[in-house]
Amino acid sequence: MLKIGDKEFISRLFLGTGKFGSSEKMEEAILASGSELVTVALKRVDLETETDDLLAHLKHPRINLLPNTSGARNAKEAVFAAQLARDAMETNWLKLEIHPDPKYLLPDPIETLKATEELAKLGFIVLPYIHADPVLCKRLEDVGTAAVMPLGAPIGTNKGLRTVDFLEIIIEQSRVPVIVDAGIGAPSHAAYAMELGADAVLVNTAIAVAKNPAQMALAFKMAVESGRMAYEAGLGMVSSSANASSPLTGFLNM
Amino acid sequence: MLKIGDKEFISRLFLGTGKFGSSEKMEEAILASGSELVTVALKRVDLETETDDLLAHLKHPRINLLPNTSGARNAKEAVFAAQLARDAMETNWLKLEIHPDPKYLLPDPIETLKATEELAKLGFIVLPYIHADPVLCKRLEDVGTAAVMPLGAPIGTNKGLRTVDFLEIIIEQSRVPVIVDAGIGAPSHAAYAMELGADAVLVNTAIAVAKNPAQMALAFKMAVESGRMAYEAGLGMVSSSANASSPLTGFLNM
Amino acid sequence: MLKIGDKEFISRLFLGTGKFGSSEKMEEAILASGSELVTVALKRVDLETETDDLLAHLKHPRINLLPNTSGARNAKEAVFAAQLARDAMETNWLKLEIHPDPKYLLPDPIETLKATEELAKLGFIVLPYIHADPVLCKRLEDVGTAAVMPLGAPIGTNKGLRTVDFLEIIIEQSRVPVIVDAGIGAPSHAAYAMELGADAVLVNTAIAVAKNPAQMALAFKMAVESGRMAYEAGLGMVSSSANASSPLTGFLNM
Amino acid sequence: MLKIGDKEFISRLFLGTGKFGSSEKMEEAILASGSELVTVALKRVDLETETDDLLAHLKHPRINLLPNTSGARNAKEAVFAAQLARDAMETNWLKLEIHPDPKYLLPDPIETLKATEELAKLGFIVLPYIHADPVLCKRLEDVGTAAVMPLGAPIGTNKGLRTVDFLEIIIEQSRVPVIVDAGIGAPSHAAYAMELGADAVLVNTAIAVAKNPAQMALAFKMAVESGRMAYEAGLGMVSSSANASSPLTGFLNM
């Protein structure tokens, strides 16, 4: 079973809550996905109203909230947001997102390392969103990260695992769970990440914008389970020469 | 539901029976896969013994046999083999394989078209294994093929859908079911084929040579169902610019 | 030097003449490319006027014309067109194009084989445009083709060598020159084809629609020469583990 | 013309000096490449002998030396090595390489930023080797880097531009020259980098280990020039639908 910090997860599919057509559609999709960890942008939560609509739709016994710092441009902003989130959502879990770039929303390695170190000291369970940079992953481990969340492709592009050469190295070297985040646009991408040995994937756009989000969420659930199962069952190697499944010796020559 | 000829299939995963460590492992994997159509090389069947070991392991109410002509090098050999198969296995279904090339086992378009035409006239339900050639697919339709089975990559390579640009065209144009055959080496490949709109996939090597074939078969079952489900739920487009899942407007600026 | 039929070519870059903004731009690009073989659609030639504008711009001592049968939908039409072309352009060289499909313009393997056989018997030097189908290539050899012209990607897409897995097999097995045709959208694609060991490439769209066709033609000329040179100089293998160019032993440890 | 710091370069091909069979082969390849900037690992230079063999082979009027800090594991070691290099090789140009990881030799983003800032203040012209991380590139600009050298693939793998999605963003956003470093294994890869708009490429392994390094160096020279020329001549878009180069309207219907 996947263990992050002190929690164990049956599901290896984490979900984002943005871009859904309605809170009802979101809730339906999350339940269909079987996800036990969903990320919520602090900004979207109405911190002063007790009956926040978004959060109300996320209250389920098996669902853990993972506040994120989307919108933070540096470590200082992220640490501040994290503390607000801890109070508002009553959890010390945090998806750390620091992206100074408003166009591609790519993460800042320097500020992310700094904030991770600080937040880990403050008792947070930190899951940082990062570039698929194997050296950065090791440094995050050194300062107490609970997991690493390397991107598969620029966020929102649905391009899949364009960073596979680096994800393989990260998975090989990591002592903390590796969660592939961003770019996963289809169940096949999620299955591929799991086949490589990733510990989990986080999906948002591909489910939220589907014509039928709940059905797509279920498709992702199955793909993640399938990929994990294949990883454990031992996939064959890619070869360049053919290797017939059926015997060739000419039975018609006789 | 998938319909080929006059049969309907719940499962969109077809299996090959070659390369398994034992007939028991094969049977176990086939049952785990949920497959309703499994292909058997005529050569492997002991035509004179009533109690053929291989066939005995394939006798299940939901499993249909699909004899194949593996080893045939031209239309004449294939037609002869098909007739032997029809008598021996008591089915007019046929996976037509004509590969004169002993190294890469790639199919011959000319002989395949010729044999398909002849076999269709003889009352066979023909499923020809072919290169991912959209024009050949249309010609096979014209002579009465029941389905087309374009390859994803050279057989036995596990390379996945290397012919995707052509599979998309085939799927767009085909009036008969499109079954992706050869090259599918991981559940993610099978899911991808289904996401593109393929009607089914045929898998053999990747399951047969897995450390745990039954578990791998189950992984493929789930991947195929996942990919189909995603196809029906409406996948998003791949884009080149980022598109944040979470709102960006700087909540910390206030 | 490249030899096709009885002619030798210094340049391994063949050009198409469609889509140029003007005949002058076309001529300028062809001269810049150094190409010695350019293909012309029979339809575009005014068969009755002696002073055809297009052909006038192609009259250069080093440039050989290669009429093509673009528009032919079957062997019969192609053979008829070939004979017209032989008379009109006074050459028995022929680029055989048979594409019944008006949308993707993909070649018909059956009709192409039939027409190649017939045209070879009629004394034509036939260069057929085909799918990257290794078995078809061998069959074309058997009926007297002078070369094979497998496609890299659907024509006009600029997608590059999407058929690389099959081109490698074709190059390995072919006894006639292999000319990669269709899909080559950038000099890097042309260089790649040559690095794989292709004998030549045919380019049209990428040069004709460039902002500056003559400069693009020169870029392709250099890329083709570069790729061929690299092929001959012996390229290294792709590896999955790092292999430092610089020594690593820590000079700072001392 | 390419300008880095206060120097202008006609050639956009930079070379490494490791792995050559002999200093003579290296010199021959460098001259064939036309390169004006070659990188030398400080460790390989005999700092105490005036007649160092390696350096003797690099003394040419047009060739500038670019010492590198290969072997440095953090900013402190790199800054120390840089100062040694400046004294020994009489240049303030520096290729900054900090790779704590001995297996894949991937660069450390944190230490690289720190060392770049410090070295820029000390008057160095710094060219840092980095992951293809667009945000890191912007931060390096902010601290005075002279260029950025993102990797195409793990060093020594010959895999080509596996980071293309990120290189495109880096090139779009950068205000300093972008030099693609590491992973370039064939001229087609170098041409591709230039077609994308990179300012230069650095190649080492692919040339040094070729059967004929001088010929391979010339092939790379031509590929780089070709790619740059194509970039300037305006490449077409990749499309998914076919677009015939030749007219289709059936001339045989008449």
mmCIF file of N, CA and C in Angstrom, chain B residues 174-240:
data_model
loop_
_atom_site.group_PDB
_atom_site.id
_atom_site.type_symbol
_atom_site.label_atom_id
_atom_site.label_comp_id
_atom_site.label_asym_id
_atom_site.label_seq_id
_atom_site.Cartn_x
_atom_site.Cartn_y
_atom_site.Cartn_z
ATOM 1 N N SER B 174 -12.940 3.296 -41.346
ATOM 2 C CA SER B 174 -13.362 1.897 -41.438
ATOM 3 C C SER B 174 -14.853 1.693 -41.191
ATOM 4 N N ARG B 175 -15.435 0.801 -41.981
ATOM 5 C CA ARG B 175 -16.818 0.400 -41.735
ATOM 6 C C ARG B 175 -16.875 -0.961 -41.054
ATOM 7 N N VAL B 176 -15.713 -1.611 -40.894
ATOM 8 C CA VAL B 176 -15.664 -2.872 -40.134
ATOM 9 C C VAL B 176 -14.841 -2.633 -38.867
ATOM 10 N N PRO B 177 -14.992 -3.505 -37.880
ATOM 11 C CA PRO B 177 -14.224 -3.309 -36.645
ATOM 12 C C PRO B 177 -12.713 -3.281 -36.882
ATOM 13 N N VAL B 178 -12.028 -2.414 -36.147
ATOM 14 C CA VAL B 178 -10.574 -2.276 -36.223
ATOM 15 C C VAL B 178 -9.971 -2.850 -34.941
ATOM 16 N N ILE B 179 -9.153 -3.880 -35.106
ATOM 17 C CA ILE B 179 -8.537 -4.556 -33.966
ATOM 18 C C ILE B 179 -7.032 -4.375 -34.073
ATOM 19 N N VAL B 180 -6.447 -3.675 -33.121
ATOM 20 C CA VAL B 180 -5.004 -3.439 -33.203
ATOM 21 C C VAL B 180 -4.267 -4.680 -32.716
ATOM 22 N N ASP B 181 -3.361 -5.151 -33.553
ATOM 23 C CA ASP B 181 -2.676 -6.421 -33.332
ATOM 24 C C ASP B 181 -1.181 -6.180 -33.452
ATOM 25 N N ALA B 182 -0.398 -6.825 -32.632
ATOM 26 C CA ALA B 182 1.070 -6.817 -32.726
ATOM 27 C C ALA B 182 1.670 -5.529 -32.190
ATOM 28 N N GLY B 183 2.664 -5.694 -31.360
ATOM 29 C CA GLY B 183 3.409 -4.544 -30.847
ATOM 30 C C GLY B 183 2.929 -4.055 -29.494
ATOM 31 N N ILE B 184 1.723 -4.452 -29.094
ATOM 32 C CA ILE B 184 1.166 -3.959 -27.826
ATOM 33 C C ILE B 184 1.884 -4.644 -26.666
ATOM 34 N N GLY B 185 2.700 -3.876 -25.964
ATOM 35 C CA GLY B 185 3.585 -4.475 -24.976
ATOM 36 C C GLY B 185 3.269 -4.127 -23.538
ATOM 37 N N ALA B 186 2.269 -3.276 -23.341
ATOM 38 C CA ALA B 186 1.940 -2.854 -21.980
ATOM 39 C C ALA B 186 0.484 -2.419 -21.954
ATOM 40 N N PRO B 187 -0.147 -2.492 -20.794
ATOM 41 C CA PRO B 187 -1.536 -2.030 -20.703
ATOM 42 C C PRO B 187 -1.729 -0.603 -21.204
ATOM 43 N N SER B 188 -0.755 0.265 -20.978
ATOM 44 C CA SER B 188 -0.908 1.645 -21.450
ATOM 45 C C SER B 188 -1.050 1.683 -22.970
ATOM 46 N N HIS B 189 -0.368 0.794 -23.672
ATOM 47 C CA HIS B 189 -0.523 0.746 -25.137
ATOM 48 C C HIS B 189 -1.951 0.326 -25.515
ATOM 49 N N ALA B 190 -2.465 -0.648 -24.797
ATOM 50 C CA ALA B 190 -3.820 -1.131 -25.091
ATOM 51 C C ALA B 190 -4.838 -0.030 -24.803
ATOM 52 N N ALA B 191 -4.642 0.678 -23.685
ATOM 53 C CA ALA B 191 -5.551 1.777 -23.353
ATOM 54 C C ALA B 191 -5.502 2.849 -24.434
ATOM 55 N N TYR B 192 -4.301 3.135 -24.904
ATOM 56 C CA TYR B 192 -4.124 4.163 -25.936
ATOM 57 C C TYR B 192 -4.893 3.778 -27.210
ATOM 58 N N ALA B 193 -4.766 2.525 -27.616
ATOM 59 C CA ALA B 193 -5.485 2.072 -28.810
ATOM 60 C C ALA B 193 -6.992 2.279 -28.646
ATOM 61 N N MET B 194 -7.489 1.948 -27.472
ATOM 62 C CA MET B 194 -8.927 2.094 -27.241
ATOM 63 C C MET B 194 -9.328 3.573 -27.180
ATOM 64 N N GLU B 195 -8.480 4.417 -26.587
ATOM 65 C CA GLU B 195 -8.761 5.856 -26.540
ATOM 66 C C GLU B 195 -8.872 6.446 -27.946
ATOM 67 N N LEU B 196 -8.085 5.909 -28.867
ATOM 68 C CA LEU B 196 -8.137 6.384 -30.260
ATOM 69 C C LEU B 196 -9.429 5.966 -30.956
ATOM 70 N N GLY B 197 -10.125 4.996 -30.365
ATOM 71 C CA GLY B 197 -11.359 4.535 -30.985
ATOM 72 C C GLY B 197 -11.255 3.168 -31.632
ATOM 73 N N ALA B 198 -10.148 2.459 -31.401
ATOM 74 C CA ALA B 198 -10.076 1.081 -31.908
ATOM 75 C C ALA B 198 -11.203 0.278 -31.273
ATOM 76 N N ASP B 199 -11.653 -0.768 -31.985
ATOM 77 C CA ASP B 199 -12.761 -1.572 -31.469
ATOM 78 C C ASP B 199 -12.281 -2.649 -30.505
ATOM 79 N N ALA B 200 -11.042 -3.090 -30.688
ATOM 80 C CA ALA B 200 -10.493 -4.130 -29.808
ATOM 81 C C ALA B 200 -8.987 -4.181 -30.015
ATOM 82 N N VAL B 201 -8.306 -4.931 -29.137
ATOM 83 C CA VAL B 201 -6.876 -5.170 -29.323
ATOM 84 C C VAL B 201 -6.612 -6.663 -29.141
ATOM 85 N N LEU B 202 -5.566 -7.135 -29.804
ATOM 86 C CA LEU B 202 -5.131 -8.504 -29.583
ATOM 87 C C LEU B 202 -3.750 -8.474 -28.928
ATOM 88 N N VAL B 203 -3.616 -9.186 -27.830
ATOM 89 C CA VAL B 203 -2.361 -9.185 -27.076
ATOM 90 C C VAL B 203 -1.907 -10.624 -26.884
ATOM 91 N N ASN B 204 -0.621 -10.851 -27.001
ATOM 92 C CA ASN B 204 -0.105 -12.186 -26.723
ATOM 93 C C ASN B 204 1.198 -12.120 -25.932
ATOM 94 N N THR B 205 2.287 -11.736 -26.602
ATOM 95 C CA THR B 205 3.609 -11.757 -25.970
ATOM 96 C C THR B 205 3.627 -11.091 -24.594
ATOM 97 N N ALA B 206 3.077 -9.889 -24.517
ATOM 98 C CA ALA B 206 3.190 -9.119 -23.274
ATOM 99 C C ALA B 206 2.573 -9.853 -22.088
ATOM 100 N N ILE B 207 1.528 -10.620 -22.340
ATOM 101 C CA ILE B 207 0.916 -11.393 -21.256
ATOM 102 C C ILE B 207 1.671 -12.700 -21.050
ATOM 103 N N ALA B 208 1.971 -13.387 -22.150
ATOM 104 C CA ALA B 208 2.552 -14.733 -22.039
ATOM 105 C C ALA B 208 3.913 -14.742 -21.353
ATOM 106 N N VAL B 209 4.711 -13.697 -21.592
ATOM 107 C CA VAL B 209 6.060 -13.712 -21.031
ATOM 108 C C VAL B 209 6.176 -12.939 -19.716
ATOM 109 N N ALA B 210 5.077 -12.420 -19.222
ATOM 110 C CA ALA B 210 5.128 -11.703 -17.940
ATOM 111 C C ALA B 210 5.519 -12.679 -16.824
ATOM 112 N N LYS B 211 6.088 -12.136 -15.789
ATOM 113 C CA LYS B 211 6.448 -12.948 -14.633
ATOM 114 C C LYS B 211 5.199 -13.634 -14.104
ATOM 115 N N ASN B 212 4.105 -12.886 -14.093
ATOM 116 C CA ASN B 212 2.827 -13.394 -13.613
ATOM 117 C C ASN B 212 1.764 -13.174 -14.695
ATOM 118 N N PRO B 213 1.601 -14.118 -15.605
ATOM 119 C CA PRO B 213 0.704 -13.906 -16.758
ATOM 120 C C PRO B 213 -0.749 -13.619 -16.377
ATOM 121 N N ALA B 214 -1.268 -14.273 -15.362
ATOM 122 C CA ALA B 214 -2.672 -14.046 -15.017
ATOM 123 C C ALA B 214 -2.887 -12.621 -14.509
ATOM 124 N N GLN B 215 -1.939 -12.154 -13.708
ATOM 125 C CA GLN B 215 -2.065 -10.788 -13.203
ATOM 126 C C GLN B 215 -1.926 -9.788 -14.351
ATOM 127 N N MET B 216 -1.006 -10.076 -15.265
ATOM 128 C CA MET B 216 -0.836 -9.179 -16.414
ATOM 129 C C MET B 216 -2.092 -9.192 -17.279
ATOM 130 N N ALA B 217 -2.697 -10.333 -17.420
ATOM 131 C CA ALA B 217 -3.923 -10.435 -18.213
ATOM 132 C C ALA B 217 -5.028 -9.577 -17.604
ATOM 133 N N LEU B 218 -5.117 -9.607 -16.292
ATOM 134 C CA LEU B 218 -6.109 -8.778 -15.610
ATOM 135 C C LEU B 218 -5.794 -7.289 -15.809
ATOM 136 N N ALA B 219 -4.509 -6.957 -15.763
ATOM 137 C CA ALA B 219 -4.112 -5.560 -15.988
ATOM 138 C C ALA B 219 -4.531 -5.110 -17.388
ATOM 139 N N PHE B 220 -4.341 -5.965 -18.373
ATOM 140 C CA PHE B 220 -4.767 -5.622 -19.735
ATOM 141 C C PHE B 220 -6.282 -5.498 -19.831
ATOM 142 N N LYS B 221 -6.984 -6.389 -19.171
ATOM 143 C CA LYS B 221 -8.445 -6.304 -19.161
ATOM 144 C C LYS B 221 -8.908 -4.923 -18.680
ATOM 145 N N MET B 222 -8.331 -4.485 -17.570
ATOM 146 C CA MET B 222 -8.729 -3.201 -17.012
ATOM 147 C C MET B 222 -8.321 -2.042 -17.918
ATOM 148 N N ALA B 223 -7.147 -2.161 -18.529
ATOM 149 C CA ALA B 223 -6.674 -1.086 -19.412
ATOM 150 C C ALA B 223 -7.579 -0.938 -20.632
ATOM 151 N N VAL B 224 -7.989 -2.064 -21.177
ATOM 152 C CA VAL B 224 -8.862 -2.019 -22.344
ATOM 153 C C VAL B 224 -10.203 -1.401 -21.976
ATOM 154 N N GLU B 225 -10.732 -1.800 -20.858
ATOM 155 C CA GLU B 225 -12.010 -1.223 -20.420
ATOM 156 C C GLU B 225 -11.859 0.262 -20.118
ATOM 157 N N SER B 226 -10.733 0.608 -19.507
ATOM 158 C CA SER B 226 -10.472 2.011 -19.184
ATOM 159 C C SER B 226 -10.389 2.857 -20.449
ATOM 160 N N GLY B 227 -9.625 2.377 -21.419
ATOM 161 C CA GLY B 227 -9.448 3.141 -22.657
ATOM 162 C C GLY B 227 -10.760 3.314 -23.406
ATOM 163 N N ARG B 228 -11.559 2.273 -23.419
ATOM 164 C CA ARG B 228 -12.853 2.363 -24.092
ATOM 165 C C ARG B 228 -13.762 3.370 -23.379
ATOM 166 N N MET B 229 -13.751 3.265 -22.069
ATOM 167 C CA MET B 229 -14.574 4.165 -21.257
ATOM 168 C C MET B 229 -14.173 5.631 -21.484
ATOM 169 N N ALA B 230 -12.863 5.871 -21.568
ATOM 170 C CA ALA B 230 -12.372 7.239 -21.789
ATOM 171 C C ALA B 230 -12.780 7.726 -23.178
ATOM 172 N N TYR B 231 -12.703 6.831 -24.149
ATOM 173 C CA TYR B 231 -13.120 7.186 -25.515
ATOM 174 C C TYR B 231 -14.570 7.639 -25.511
ATOM 175 N N GLU B 232 -15.389 6.910 -24.773
ATOM 176 C CA GLU B 232 -16.818 7.248 -24.728
ATOM 177 C C GLU B 232 -17.092 8.486 -23.873
ATOM 178 N N ALA B 233 -16.229 8.718 -22.875
ATOM 179 C CA ALA B 233 -16.449 9.868 -21.993
ATOM 180 C C ALA B 233 -15.942 11.165 -22.598
ATOM 181 N N GLY B 234 -15.222 11.077 -23.738
ATOM 182 C CA GLY B 234 -14.805 12.303 -24.427
ATOM 183 C C GLY B 234 -13.515 12.890 -23.916
ATOM 184 N N LEU B 235 -12.389 12.463 -24.486
ATOM 185 C CA LEU B 235 -11.076 12.970 -24.078
ATOM 186 C C LEU B 235 -10.874 14.398 -24.562
ATOM 187 N N GLY B 236 -10.094 15.164 -23.797
ATOM 188 C CA GLY B 236 -9.758 16.524 -24.188
ATOM 189 C C GLY B 236 -8.688 16.548 -25.264
ATOM 190 N N MET B 237 -8.454 17.710 -25.818
ATOM 191 C CA MET B 237 -7.447 17.874 -26.854
ATOM 192 C C MET B 237 -6.073 18.078 -26.225
ATOM 193 N N VAL B 238 -5.048 17.712 -26.964
ATOM 194 C CA VAL B 238 -3.693 18.069 -26.559
ATOM 195 C C VAL B 238 -3.455 19.517 -26.965
ATOM 196 N N SER B 239 -2.940 20.313 -26.046
ATOM 197 C CA SER B 239 -2.666 21.702 -26.397
ATOM 198 C C SER B 239 -1.211 22.018 -26.120
ATOM 199 N N SER B 240 -0.734 23.102 -26.686
ATOM 200 C CA SER B 240 0.671 23.401 -26.462
ATOM 201 C C SER B 240 0.870 24.470 -25.405
#
